[in-house]
Amino acid sequence: HPKKGFKKMLKNKLGEKPVLYTGQLPQQVADIMVNRLNNLGYFDASVRSSVREHNKKVKVTYSVTVTRPYTIRSLDFPKDSSLISWKIRETQKETLLKPGTQYDLELLKAERQRIDAYLKNEGYYFFNPDYLLFTADSTVGDRSIALRLRVKRDSPSRALTRYYMRHIYIYPSFNAADSSGTRGDTLKIEGYDYIASDSTFHAHTVLRCLFLKPGELYSRKG
């Protein structure tokens, strides 16, 4: 039932543990509730409070008024000709922000994380979700929102640069507990820097197990 679901959300997401009462507390809590409801697409939400005192205890009752939440009408991906915008457009089919989905700030954050993960596998080592900006237009009608996604103009240049793997160092006998580091002769084998600290493993046997190659685009997938 819609009303039961909404009441459960209020209890689980907006409820707070009892605290020491002050005269400003009801309005502060009401403001927090309105803010959180806005984040869930209830942009017309309002909250009123009433206070009843008895035996040095205070009971505060909050009355919440909401209407139908806003939904996502569309999502406009970057359209400029930069390489990173082109890469972002490649992810469009997998977007979490489908038309008709209820507006939810957490969902927008998840969408930024999703795109960031994709870019990390496309060489954008220094990119992070904070460089993605959503703007929302709620004037399109029918209680819906048109979203626009862009890369922030003040993003550092290194965040917009693709990186490649130049040197790959192999420590076959690496010991994390050894604070002095692994020592040994460095051998150049098939483009890799192989630290020959002992002869436990044959170098070519180790190299056959590697998927990373010098000169390849950086990717978290490895």
mmCIF file with all atom_site columns, C-alpha atoms in Angstrom:
data_model
loop_
_atom_site.group_PDB
_atom_site.id
_atom_site.type_symbol
_atom_site.label_atom_id
_atom_site.label_alt_id
_atom_site.label_comp_id
_atom_site.label_asym_id
_atom_site.label_entity_id
_atom_site.label_seq_id
_atom_site.pdbx_PDB_ins_code
_atom_site.Cartn_x
_atom_site.Cartn_y
_atom_site.Cartn_z
_atom_site.occupancy
_atom_site.B_iso_or_equiv
_atom_site.pdbx_formal_charge
_atom_site.auth_seq_id
_atom_site.auth_comp_id
_atom_site.auth_asym_id
_atom_site.auth_atom_id
_atom_site.pdbx_PDB_model_num
ATOM 1   C CA . HIS A 1 1   ? 0.000  0.000   0.000   1.00 0.00 ? 1   HIS A CA 1
ATOM 2   C CA . PRO A 1 2   ? 1.526  3.394   -0.987  1.00 0.00 ? 2   PRO A CA 1
ATOM 3   C CA . LYS A 1 3   ? 0.710  5.095   2.338   1.00 0.00 ? 3   LYS A CA 1
ATOM 4   C CA . LYS A 1 4   ? 2.251  2.259   4.356   1.00 0.00 ? 4   LYS A CA 1
ATOM 5   C CA . GLY A 1 5   ? 5.394  2.407   2.240   1.00 0.00 ? 5   GLY A CA 1
ATOM 6   C CA . PHE A 1 6   ? 5.672  6.136   2.715   1.00 0.00 ? 6   PHE A CA 1
ATOM 7   C CA . LYS A 1 7   ? 5.231  5.866   6.509   1.00 0.00 ? 7   LYS A CA 1
ATOM 8   C CA . LYS A 1 8   ? 7.894  3.163   6.633   1.00 0.00 ? 8   LYS A CA 1
ATOM 9   C CA . MET A 1 9   ? 10.262 5.414   4.708   1.00 0.00 ? 9   MET A CA 1
ATOM 10  C CA . LEU A 1 10  ? 9.624  8.268   7.148   1.00 0.00 ? 10  LEU A CA 1
ATOM 11  C CA . LYS A 1 11  ? 10.383 5.998   10.084  1.00 0.00 ? 11  LYS A CA 1
ATOM 12  C CA . ASN A 1 12  ? 13.499 4.358   8.669   1.00 0.00 ? 12  ASN A CA 1
ATOM 13  C CA . LYS A 1 13  ? 15.064 7.254   6.780   1.00 0.00 ? 13  LYS A CA 1
ATOM 14  C CA . LEU A 1 14  ? 13.899 10.357  8.591   1.00 0.00 ? 14  LEU A CA 1
ATOM 15  C CA . GLY A 1 15  ? 13.471 9.147   12.169  1.00 0.00 ? 15  GLY A CA 1
ATOM 16  C CA . GLU A 1 16  ? 15.974 10.161  14.843  1.00 0.00 ? 16  GLU A CA 1
ATOM 17  C CA . LYS A 1 17  ? 16.763 8.847   18.335  1.00 0.00 ? 17  LYS A CA 1
ATOM 18  C CA . PRO A 1 18  ? 15.465 10.897  21.304  1.00 0.00 ? 18  PRO A CA 1
ATOM 19  C CA . VAL A 1 19  ? 17.654 13.913  22.145  1.00 0.00 ? 19  VAL A CA 1
ATOM 20  C CA . LEU A 1 20  ? 17.639 16.695  24.741  1.00 0.00 ? 20  LEU A CA 1
ATOM 21  C CA . TYR A 1 21  ? 14.883 19.125  23.829  1.00 0.00 ? 21  TYR A CA 1
ATOM 22  C CA . THR A 1 22  ? 15.509 22.759  22.907  1.00 0.00 ? 22  THR A CA 1
ATOM 23  C CA . GLY A 1 23  ? 13.059 25.316  21.556  1.00 0.00 ? 23  GLY A CA 1
ATOM 24  C CA . GLN A 1 24  ? 14.793 25.317  18.167  1.00 0.00 ? 24  GLN A CA 1
ATOM 25  C CA . LEU A 1 25  ? 14.766 21.549  17.774  1.00 0.00 ? 25  LEU A CA 1
ATOM 26  C CA . PRO A 1 26  ? 11.311 21.102  16.148  1.00 0.00 ? 26  PRO A CA 1
ATOM 27  C CA . GLN A 1 27  ? 12.093 23.542  13.338  1.00 0.00 ? 27  GLN A CA 1
ATOM 28  C CA . GLN A 1 28  ? 15.561 22.099  12.833  1.00 0.00 ? 28  GLN A CA 1
ATOM 29  C CA . VAL A 1 29  ? 14.139 18.583  12.532  1.00 0.00 ? 29  VAL A CA 1
ATOM 30  C CA . ALA A 1 30  ? 11.370 19.820  10.231  1.00 0.00 ? 30  ALA A CA 1
ATOM 31  C CA . ASP A 1 31  ? 13.949 21.451  7.958   1.00 0.00 ? 31  ASP A CA 1
ATOM 32  C CA . ILE A 1 32  ? 15.962 18.230  7.827   1.00 0.00 ? 32  ILE A CA 1
ATOM 33  C CA . MET A 1 33  ? 12.848 16.247  6.962   1.00 0.00 ? 33  MET A CA 1
ATOM 34  C CA . VAL A 1 34  ? 11.925 18.639  4.160   1.00 0.00 ? 34  VAL A CA 1
ATOM 35  C CA . ASN A 1 35  ? 15.451 18.470  2.790   1.00 0.00 ? 35  ASN A CA 1
ATOM 36  C CA . ARG A 1 36  ? 15.458 14.680  2.770   1.00 0.00 ? 36  ARG A CA 1
ATOM 37  C CA . LEU A 1 37  ? 12.034 14.555  1.186   1.00 0.00 ? 37  LEU A CA 1
ATOM 38  C CA . ASN A 1 38  ? 13.263 16.945  -1.508  1.00 0.00 ? 38  ASN A CA 1
ATOM 39  C CA . ASN A 1 39  ? 16.148 14.555  -2.144  1.00 0.00 ? 39  ASN A CA 1
ATOM 40  C CA . LEU A 1 40  ? 13.563 11.839  -2.789  1.00 0.00 ? 40  LEU A CA 1
ATOM 41  C CA . GLY A 1 41  ? 11.622 13.915  -5.307  1.00 0.00 ? 41  GLY A CA 1
ATOM 42  C CA . TYR A 1 42  ? 8.974  15.342  -2.978  1.00 0.00 ? 42  TYR A CA 1
ATOM 43  C CA . PHE A 1 43  ? 9.721  18.949  -3.870  1.00 0.00 ? 43  PHE A CA 1
ATOM 44  C CA . ASP A 1 44  ? 6.383  20.260  -2.587  1.00 0.00 ? 44  ASP A CA 1
ATOM 45  C CA . ALA A 1 45  ? 6.770  18.658  0.835   1.00 0.00 ? 45  ALA A CA 1
ATOM 46  C CA . SER A 1 46  ? 5.993  20.646  3.959   1.00 0.00 ? 46  SER A CA 1
ATOM 47  C CA . VAL A 1 47  ? 6.374  19.706  7.617   1.00 0.00 ? 47  VAL A CA 1
ATOM 48  C CA . ARG A 1 48  ? 4.572  21.197  10.620  1.00 0.00 ? 48  ARG A CA 1
ATOM 49  C CA . SER A 1 49  ? 5.297  20.425  14.265  1.00 0.00 ? 49  SER A CA 1
ATOM 50  C CA . SER A 1 50  ? 3.295  20.596  17.466  1.00 0.00 ? 50  SER A CA 1
ATOM 51  C CA . VAL A 1 51  ? 4.750  20.340  20.968  1.00 0.00 ? 51  VAL A CA 1
ATOM 52  C CA . ARG A 1 52  ? 3.158  18.929  24.097  1.00 0.00 ? 52  ARG A CA 1
ATOM 53  C CA . GLU A 1 53  ? 4.896  19.064  27.498  1.00 0.00 ? 53  GLU A CA 1
ATOM 54  C CA . HIS A 1 54  ? 4.126  16.778  30.449  1.00 0.00 ? 54  HIS A CA 1
ATOM 55  C CA . ASN A 1 55  ? 6.183  15.861  33.523  1.00 0.00 ? 55  ASN A CA 1
ATOM 56  C CA . LYS A 1 56  ? 9.386  17.377  32.161  1.00 0.00 ? 56  LYS A CA 1
ATOM 57  C CA . LYS A 1 57  ? 8.993  15.396  28.976  1.00 0.00 ? 57  LYS A CA 1
ATOM 58  C CA . VAL A 1 58  ? 8.196  16.776  25.572  1.00 0.00 ? 58  VAL A CA 1
ATOM 59  C CA . LYS A 1 59  ? 6.306  15.068  22.803  1.00 0.00 ? 59  LYS A CA 1
ATOM 60  C CA . VAL A 1 60  ? 6.813  16.560  19.366  1.00 0.00 ? 60  VAL A CA 1
ATOM 61  C CA . THR A 1 61  ? 4.416  15.551  16.626  1.00 0.00 ? 61  THR A CA 1
ATOM 62  C CA . TYR A 1 62  ? 5.336  16.202  13.018  1.00 0.00 ? 62  TYR A CA 1
ATOM 63  C CA . SER A 1 63  ? 2.712  16.455  10.306  1.00 0.00 ? 63  SER A CA 1
ATOM 64  C CA . VAL A 1 64  ? 4.082  15.807  6.828   1.00 0.00 ? 64  VAL A CA 1
ATOM 65  C CA . THR A 1 65  ? 2.271  16.910  3.691   1.00 0.00 ? 65  THR A CA 1
ATOM 66  C CA . VAL A 1 66  ? 3.431  15.539  0.351   1.00 0.00 ? 66  VAL A CA 1
ATOM 67  C CA . THR A 1 67  ? 2.071  15.246  -3.140  1.00 0.00 ? 67  THR A CA 1
ATOM 68  C CA . ARG A 1 68  ? 3.041  12.943  -5.983  1.00 0.00 ? 68  ARG A CA 1
ATOM 69  C CA . PRO A 1 69  ? 6.848  12.808  -6.276  1.00 0.00 ? 69  PRO A CA 1
ATOM 70  C CA . TYR A 1 70  ? 8.688  14.094  -9.318  1.00 0.00 ? 70  TYR A CA 1
ATOM 71  C CA . THR A 1 71  ? 9.997  11.584  -11.828 1.00 0.00 ? 71  THR A CA 1
ATOM 72  C CA . ILE A 1 72  ? 12.821 11.715  -14.344 1.00 0.00 ? 72  ILE A CA 1
ATOM 73  C CA . ARG A 1 73  ? 11.659 12.643  -17.831 1.00 0.00 ? 73  ARG A CA 1
ATOM 74  C CA . SER A 1 74  ? 15.004 12.582  -19.615 1.00 0.00 ? 74  SER A CA 1
ATOM 75  C CA . LEU A 1 75  ? 18.773 12.637  -19.153 1.00 0.00 ? 75  LEU A CA 1
ATOM 76  C CA . ASP A 1 76  ? 20.879 14.717  -21.503 1.00 0.00 ? 76  ASP A CA 1
ATOM 77  C CA . PHE A 1 77  ? 24.440 13.396  -21.798 1.00 0.00 ? 77  PHE A CA 1
ATOM 78  C CA . PRO A 1 78  ? 27.381 15.647  -22.800 1.00 0.00 ? 78  PRO A CA 1
ATOM 79  C CA . LYS A 1 79  ? 27.236 16.555  -26.466 1.00 0.00 ? 79  LYS A CA 1
ATOM 80  C CA . ASP A 1 80  ? 30.569 18.308  -27.041 1.00 0.00 ? 80  ASP A CA 1
ATOM 81  C CA . SER A 1 81  ? 33.293 16.744  -29.167 1.00 0.00 ? 81  SER A CA 1
ATOM 82  C CA . SER A 1 82  ? 35.846 16.105  -26.401 1.00 0.00 ? 82  SER A CA 1
ATOM 83  C CA . LEU A 1 83  ? 37.098 12.539  -26.022 1.00 0.00 ? 83  LEU A CA 1
ATOM 84  C CA . ILE A 1 84  ? 35.931 12.221  -22.415 1.00 0.00 ? 84  ILE A CA 1
ATOM 85  C CA . SER A 1 85  ? 32.401 13.340  -23.340 1.00 0.00 ? 85  SER A CA 1
ATOM 86  C CA . TRP A 1 86  ? 32.397 10.774  -26.114 1.00 0.00 ? 86  TRP A CA 1
ATOM 87  C CA . LYS A 1 87  ? 33.445 8.122   -23.583 1.00 0.00 ? 87  LYS A CA 1
ATOM 88  C CA . ILE A 1 88  ? 30.654 9.180   -21.223 1.00 0.00 ? 88  ILE A CA 1
ATOM 89  C CA . ARG A 1 89  ? 28.129 8.887   -24.057 1.00 0.00 ? 89  ARG A CA 1
ATOM 90  C CA . GLU A 1 90  ? 29.289 5.293   -24.568 1.00 0.00 ? 90  GLU A CA 1
ATOM 91  C CA . THR A 1 91  ? 27.742 4.458   -21.178 1.00 0.00 ? 91  THR A CA 1
ATOM 92  C CA . GLN A 1 92  ? 24.335 5.953   -21.966 1.00 0.00 ? 92  GLN A CA 1
ATOM 93  C CA . LYS A 1 93  ? 22.561 2.638   -22.552 1.00 0.00 ? 93  LYS A CA 1
ATOM 94  C CA . GLU A 1 94  ? 23.484 1.459   -19.042 1.00 0.00 ? 94  GLU A CA 1
ATOM 95  C CA . THR A 1 95  ? 22.236 4.574   -17.260 1.00 0.00 ? 95  THR A CA 1
ATOM 96  C CA . LEU A 1 96  ? 20.457 4.124   -13.921 1.00 0.00 ? 96  LEU A CA 1
ATOM 97  C CA . LEU A 1 97  ? 18.304 7.192   -14.577 1.00 0.00 ? 97  LEU A CA 1
ATOM 98  C CA . LYS A 1 98  ? 15.595 5.736   -16.772 1.00 0.00 ? 98  LYS A CA 1
ATOM 99  C CA . PRO A 1 99  ? 12.591 7.854   -17.845 1.00 0.00 ? 99  PRO A CA 1
ATOM 100 C CA . GLY A 1 100 ? 9.766  7.428   -15.350 1.00 0.00 ? 100 GLY A CA 1
ATOM 101 C CA . THR A 1 101 ? 12.077 6.660   -12.422 1.00 0.00 ? 101 THR A CA 1
ATOM 102 C CA . GLN A 1 102 ? 11.320 8.621   -9.257  1.00 0.00 ? 102 GLN A CA 1
ATOM 103 C CA . TYR A 1 103 ? 13.863 11.362  -8.633  1.00 0.00 ? 103 TYR A CA 1
ATOM 104 C CA . ASP A 1 104 ? 16.330 10.284  -5.949  1.00 0.00 ? 104 ASP A CA 1
ATOM 105 C CA . LEU A 1 105 ? 19.544 12.120  -5.096  1.00 0.00 ? 105 LEU A CA 1
ATOM 106 C CA . GLU A 1 106 ? 21.213 8.838   -4.104  1.00 0.00 ? 106 GLU A CA 1
ATOM 107 C CA . LEU A 1 107 ? 20.451 7.472   -7.555  1.00 0.00 ? 107 LEU A CA 1
ATOM 108 C CA . LEU A 1 108 ? 22.186 10.469  -9.131  1.00 0.00 ? 108 LEU A CA 1
ATOM 109 C CA . LYS A 1 109 ? 25.223 9.797   -6.961  1.00 0.00 ? 109 LYS A CA 1
ATOM 110 C CA . ALA A 1 110 ? 25.183 6.142   -8.022  1.00 0.00 ? 110 ALA A CA 1
ATOM 111 C CA . GLU A 1 111 ? 25.054 7.227   -11.676 1.00 0.00 ? 111 GLU A CA 1
ATOM 112 C CA . ARG A 1 112 ? 28.156 9.357   -11.188 1.00 0.00 ? 112 ARG A CA 1
ATOM 113 C CA . GLN A 1 113 ? 29.914 6.394   -9.545  1.00 0.00 ? 113 GLN A CA 1
ATOM 114 C CA . ARG A 1 114 ? 28.913 4.157   -12.443 1.00 0.00 ? 114 ARG A CA 1
ATOM 115 C CA . ILE A 1 115 ? 30.323 6.530   -15.059 1.00 0.00 ? 115 ILE A CA 1
ATOM 116 C CA . ASP A 1 116 ? 33.483 7.083   -13.017 1.00 0.00 ? 116 ASP A CA 1
ATOM 117 C CA . ALA A 1 117 ? 34.083 3.305   -12.848 1.00 0.00 ? 117 ALA A CA 1
ATOM 118 C CA . TYR A 1 118 ? 33.776 3.100   -16.638 1.00 0.00 ? 118 TYR A CA 1
ATOM 119 C CA . LEU A 1 119 ? 36.187 5.976   -17.179 1.00 0.00 ? 119 LEU A CA 1
ATOM 120 C CA . LYS A 1 120 ? 38.708 4.383   -14.805 1.00 0.00 ? 120 LYS A CA 1
ATOM 121 C CA . ASN A 1 121 ? 38.836 1.443   -17.211 1.00 0.00 ? 121 ASN A CA 1
ATOM 122 C CA . GLU A 1 122 ? 39.340 3.814   -20.135 1.00 0.00 ? 122 GLU A CA 1
ATOM 123 C CA . GLY A 1 123 ? 42.575 5.330   -18.850 1.00 0.00 ? 123 GLY A CA 1
ATOM 124 C CA . TYR A 1 124 ? 41.192 8.239   -16.791 1.00 0.00 ? 124 TYR A CA 1
ATOM 125 C CA . TYR A 1 125 ? 43.251 7.465   -13.706 1.00 0.00 ? 125 TYR A CA 1
ATOM 126 C CA . PHE A 1 126 ? 42.735 10.829  -11.958 1.00 0.00 ? 126 PHE A CA 1
ATOM 127 C CA . PHE A 1 127 ? 39.035 11.260  -12.708 1.00 0.00 ? 127 PHE A CA 1
ATOM 128 C CA . ASN A 1 128 ? 36.523 11.092  -9.863  1.00 0.00 ? 128 ASN A CA 1
ATOM 129 C CA . PRO A 1 129 ? 32.714 11.389  -9.560  1.00 0.00 ? 129 PRO A CA 1
ATOM 130 C CA . ASP A 1 130 ? 32.898 14.938  -8.172  1.00 0.00 ? 130 ASP A CA 1
ATOM 131 C CA . TYR A 1 131 ? 33.880 16.173  -11.630 1.00 0.00 ? 131 TYR A CA 1
ATOM 132 C CA . LEU A 1 132 ? 30.428 15.223  -12.966 1.00 0.00 ? 132 LEU A CA 1
ATOM 133 C CA . LEU A 1 133 ? 27.642 17.784  -12.543 1.00 0.00 ? 133 LEU A CA 1
ATOM 134 C CA . PHE A 1 134 ? 23.885 17.291  -12.816 1.00 0.00 ? 134 PHE A CA 1
ATOM 135 C CA . THR A 1 135 ? 21.525 20.202  -13.446 1.00 0.00 ? 135 THR A CA 1
ATOM 136 C CA . ALA A 1 136 ? 17.767 19.734  -13.184 1.00 0.00 ? 136 ALA A CA 1
ATOM 137 C CA . ASP A 1 137 ? 14.913 21.493  -14.948 1.00 0.00 ? 137 ASP A CA 1
ATOM 138 C CA . SER A 1 138 ? 11.578 20.999  -13.169 1.00 0.00 ? 138 SER A CA 1
ATOM 139 C CA . THR A 1 139 ? 9.658  23.370  -15.467 1.00 0.00 ? 139 THR A CA 1
ATOM 140 C CA . VAL A 1 140 ? 9.090  20.761  -18.186 1.00 0.00 ? 140 VAL A CA 1
ATOM 141 C CA . GLY A 1 141 ? 5.681  19.891  -16.725 1.00 0.00 ? 141 GLY A CA 1
ATOM 142 C CA . ASP A 1 142 ? 3.758  16.849  -15.494 1.00 0.00 ? 142 ASP A CA 1
ATOM 143 C CA . ARG A 1 143 ? 5.799  16.779  -12.265 1.00 0.00 ? 143 ARG A CA 1
ATOM 144 C CA . SER A 1 144 ? 8.865  15.541  -14.094 1.00 0.00 ? 144 SER A CA 1
ATOM 145 C CA . ILE A 1 145 ? 12.484 16.636  -14.310 1.00 0.00 ? 145 ILE A CA 1
ATOM 146 C CA . ALA A 1 146 ? 14.808 16.947  -17.263 1.00 0.00 ? 146 ALA A CA 1
ATOM 147 C CA . LEU A 1 147 ? 18.355 16.179  -16.141 1.00 0.00 ? 147 LEU A CA 1
ATOM 148 C CA . ARG A 1 148 ? 21.504 17.423  -17.825 1.00 0.00 ? 148 ARG A CA 1
ATOM 149 C CA . LEU A 1 149 ? 24.899 15.841  -17.199 1.00 0.00 ? 149 LEU A CA 1
ATOM 150 C CA . ARG A 1 150 ? 28.141 17.693  -17.840 1.00 0.00 ? 150 ARG A CA 1
ATOM 151 C CA . VAL A 1 151 ? 31.810 17.514  -16.867 1.00 0.00 ? 151 VAL A CA 1
ATOM 152 C CA . LYS A 1 152 ? 32.639 20.450  -14.596 1.00 0.00 ? 152 LYS A CA 1
ATOM 153 C CA . ARG A 1 153 ? 34.482 23.228  -16.379 1.00 0.00 ? 153 ARG A CA 1
ATOM 154 C CA . ASP A 1 154 ? 37.011 23.596  -13.582 1.00 0.00 ? 154 ASP A CA 1
ATOM 155 C CA . SER A 1 155 ? 38.012 19.917  -13.644 1.00 0.00 ? 155 SER A CA 1
ATOM 156 C CA . PRO A 1 156 ? 41.828 19.626  -13.531 1.00 0.00 ? 156 PRO A CA 1
ATOM 157 C CA . SER A 1 157 ? 43.477 18.781  -16.836 1.00 0.00 ? 157 SER A CA 1
ATOM 158 C CA . ARG A 1 158 ? 44.972 15.564  -15.498 1.00 0.00 ? 158 ARG A CA 1
ATOM 159 C CA . ALA A 1 159 ? 41.453 14.298  -14.724 1.00 0.00 ? 159 ALA A CA 1
ATOM 160 C CA . LEU A 1 160 ? 40.588 14.686  -18.420 1.00 0.00 ? 160 LEU A CA 1
ATOM 161 C CA . THR A 1 161 ? 43.741 12.939  -19.616 1.00 0.00 ? 161 THR A CA 1
ATOM 162 C CA . ARG A 1 162 ? 44.035 9.254   -20.476 1.00 0.00 ? 162 ARG A CA 1
ATOM 163 C CA . TYR A 1 163 ? 47.018 7.446   -19.005 1.00 0.00 ? 163 TYR A CA 1
ATOM 164 C CA . TYR A 1 164 ? 49.013 4.501   -20.267 1.00 0.00 ? 164 TYR A CA 1
ATOM 165 C CA . MET A 1 165 ? 51.253 2.049   -18.439 1.00 0.00 ? 165 MET A CA 1
ATOM 166 C CA . ARG A 1 166 ? 54.883 2.855   -19.113 1.00 0.00 ? 166 ARG A CA 1
ATOM 167 C CA . HIS A 1 167 ? 56.854 0.671   -16.701 1.00 0.00 ? 167 HIS A CA 1
ATOM 168 C CA . ILE A 1 168 ? 55.620 -2.493  -15.030 1.00 0.00 ? 168 ILE A CA 1
ATOM 169 C CA . TYR A 1 169 ? 57.799 -3.739  -12.188 1.00 0.00 ? 169 TYR A CA 1
ATOM 170 C CA . ILE A 1 170 ? 57.593 -7.366  -11.125 1.00 0.00 ? 170 ILE A CA 1
ATOM 171 C CA . TYR A 1 171 ? 58.643 -8.392  -7.608  1.00 0.00 ? 171 TYR A CA 1
ATOM 172 C CA . PRO A 1 172 ? 58.316 -12.210 -7.542  1.00 0.00 ? 172 PRO A CA 1
ATOM 173 C CA . SER A 1 173 ? 59.429 -12.379 -3.892  1.00 0.00 ? 173 SER A CA 1
ATOM 174 C CA . PHE A 1 174 ? 57.685 -9.273  -2.573  1.00 0.00 ? 174 PHE A CA 1
ATOM 175 C CA . ASN A 1 175 ? 57.174 -9.243  1.202   1.00 0.00 ? 175 ASN A CA 1
ATOM 176 C CA . ALA A 1 176 ? 54.803 -6.589  2.545   1.00 0.00 ? 176 ALA A CA 1
ATOM 177 C CA . ALA A 1 177 ? 56.243 -7.087  6.041   1.00 0.00 ? 177 ALA A CA 1
ATOM 178 C CA . ASP A 1 178 ? 59.724 -6.142  4.834   1.00 0.00 ? 178 ASP A CA 1
ATOM 179 C CA . SER A 1 179 ? 59.856 -2.367  5.357   1.00 0.00 ? 179 SER A CA 1
ATOM 180 C CA . SER A 1 180 ? 63.219 -2.165  3.628   1.00 0.00 ? 180 SER A CA 1
ATOM 181 C CA . GLY A 1 181 ? 61.655 -3.216  0.338   1.00 0.00 ? 181 GLY A CA 1
ATOM 182 C CA . THR A 1 182 ? 62.656 -5.971  -2.041  1.00 0.00 ? 182 THR A CA 1
ATOM 183 C CA . ARG A 1 183 ? 66.166 -5.739  -3.387  1.00 0.00 ? 183 ARG A CA 1
ATOM 184 C CA . GLY A 1 184 ? 67.743 -7.415  -6.369  1.00 0.00 ? 184 GLY A CA 1
ATOM 185 C CA . ASP A 1 185 ? 68.983 -6.943  -9.895  1.00 0.00 ? 185 ASP A CA 1
ATOM 186 C CA . THR A 1 186 ? 66.564 -5.366  -12.347 1.00 0.00 ? 186 THR A CA 1
ATOM 187 C CA . LEU A 1 187 ? 66.276 -7.302  -15.583 1.00 0.00 ? 187 LEU A CA 1
ATOM 188 C CA . LYS A 1 188 ? 64.537 -6.006  -18.693 1.00 0.00 ? 188 LYS A CA 1
ATOM 189 C CA . ILE A 1 189 ? 62.507 -8.956  -20.013 1.00 0.00 ? 189 ILE A CA 1
ATOM 190 C CA . GLU A 1 190 ? 59.937 -8.583  -22.786 1.00 0.00 ? 190 GLU A CA 1
ATOM 191 C CA . GLY A 1 191 ? 59.441 -4.946  -21.831 1.00 0.00 ? 191 GLY A CA 1
ATOM 192 C CA . TYR A 1 192 ? 58.918 -5.654  -18.119 1.00 0.00 ? 192 TYR A CA 1
ATOM 193 C CA . ASP A 1 193 ? 61.208 -4.612  -15.262 1.00 0.00 ? 193 ASP A CA 1
ATOM 194 C CA . TYR A 1 194 ? 61.828 -7.872  -13.412 1.00 0.00 ? 194 TYR A CA 1
ATOM 195 C CA . ILE A 1 195 ? 63.374 -7.615  -9.947  1.00 0.00 ? 195 ILE A CA 1
ATOM 196 C CA . ALA A 1 196 ? 65.447 -10.786 -9.676  1.00 0.00 ? 196 ALA A CA 1
ATOM 197 C CA . SER A 1 197 ? 65.790 -11.051 -5.887  1.00 0.00 ? 197 SER A CA 1
ATOM 198 C CA . ASP A 1 198 ? 65.989 -14.859 -5.873  1.00 0.00 ? 198 ASP A CA 1
ATOM 199 C CA . SER A 1 199 ? 65.537 -17.809 -8.200  1.00 0.00 ? 199 SER A CA 1
ATOM 200 C CA . THR A 1 200 ? 62.376 -19.295 -6.693  1.00 0.00 ? 200 THR A CA 1
ATOM 201 C CA . PHE A 1 201 ? 60.393 -18.576 -9.860  1.00 0.00 ? 201 PHE A CA 1
ATOM 202 C CA . HIS A 1 202 ? 61.558 -18.651 -13.434 1.00 0.00 ? 202 HIS A CA 1
ATOM 203 C CA . ALA A 1 203 ? 61.046 -15.204 -14.970 1.00 0.00 ? 203 ALA A CA 1
ATOM 204 C CA . HIS A 1 204 ? 59.293 -16.409 -18.125 1.00 0.00 ? 204 HIS A CA 1
ATOM 205 C CA . THR A 1 205 ? 56.921 -18.551 -16.041 1.00 0.00 ? 205 THR A CA 1
ATOM 206 C CA . VAL A 1 206 ? 55.862 -15.467 -14.092 1.00 0.00 ? 206 VAL A CA 1
ATOM 207 C CA . LEU A 1 207 ? 55.465 -13.372 -17.241 1.00 0.00 ? 207 LEU A CA 1
ATOM 208 C CA . ARG A 1 208 ? 53.076 -15.894 -18.784 1.00 0.00 ? 208 ARG A CA 1
ATOM 209 C CA . CYS A 1 209 ? 50.678 -15.207 -15.889 1.00 0.00 ? 209 CYS A CA 1
ATOM 210 C CA . LEU A 1 210 ? 50.536 -11.455 -16.468 1.00 0.00 ? 210 LEU A CA 1
ATOM 211 C CA . PHE A 1 211 ? 47.721 -9.655  -18.274 1.00 0.00 ? 211 PHE A CA 1
ATOM 212 C CA . LEU A 1 212 ? 49.190 -6.146  -18.010 1.00 0.00 ? 212 LEU A CA 1
ATOM 213 C CA . LYS A 1 213 ? 51.480 -4.987  -20.768 1.00 0.00 ? 213 LYS A CA 1
ATOM 214 C CA . PRO A 1 214 ? 53.698 -1.879  -21.047 1.00 0.00 ? 214 PRO A CA 1
ATOM 215 C CA . GLY A 1 215 ? 52.165 0.702   -23.359 1.00 0.00 ? 215 GLY A CA 1
ATOM 216 C CA . GLU A 1 216 ? 48.583 -0.415  -22.756 1.00 0.00 ? 216 GLU A CA 1
ATOM 217 C CA . LEU A 1 217 ? 45.862 1.958   -21.603 1.00 0.00 ? 217 LEU A CA 1
ATOM 218 C CA . TYR A 1 218 ? 45.441 2.064   -17.823 1.00 0.00 ? 218 TYR A CA 1
ATOM 219 C CA . SER A 1 219 ? 42.455 0.046   -16.634 1.00 0.00 ? 219 SER A CA 1
ATOM 220 C CA . ARG A 1 220 ? 41.324 -1.081  -13.207 1.00 0.00 ? 220 ARG A CA 1
ATOM 221 C CA . LYS A 1 221 ? 40.151 -4.332  -14.747 1.00 0.00 ? 221 LYS A CA 1
ATOM 222 C CA . GLY A 1 222 ? 43.779 -5.290  -15.226 1.00 0.00 ? 222 GLY A CA 1
#
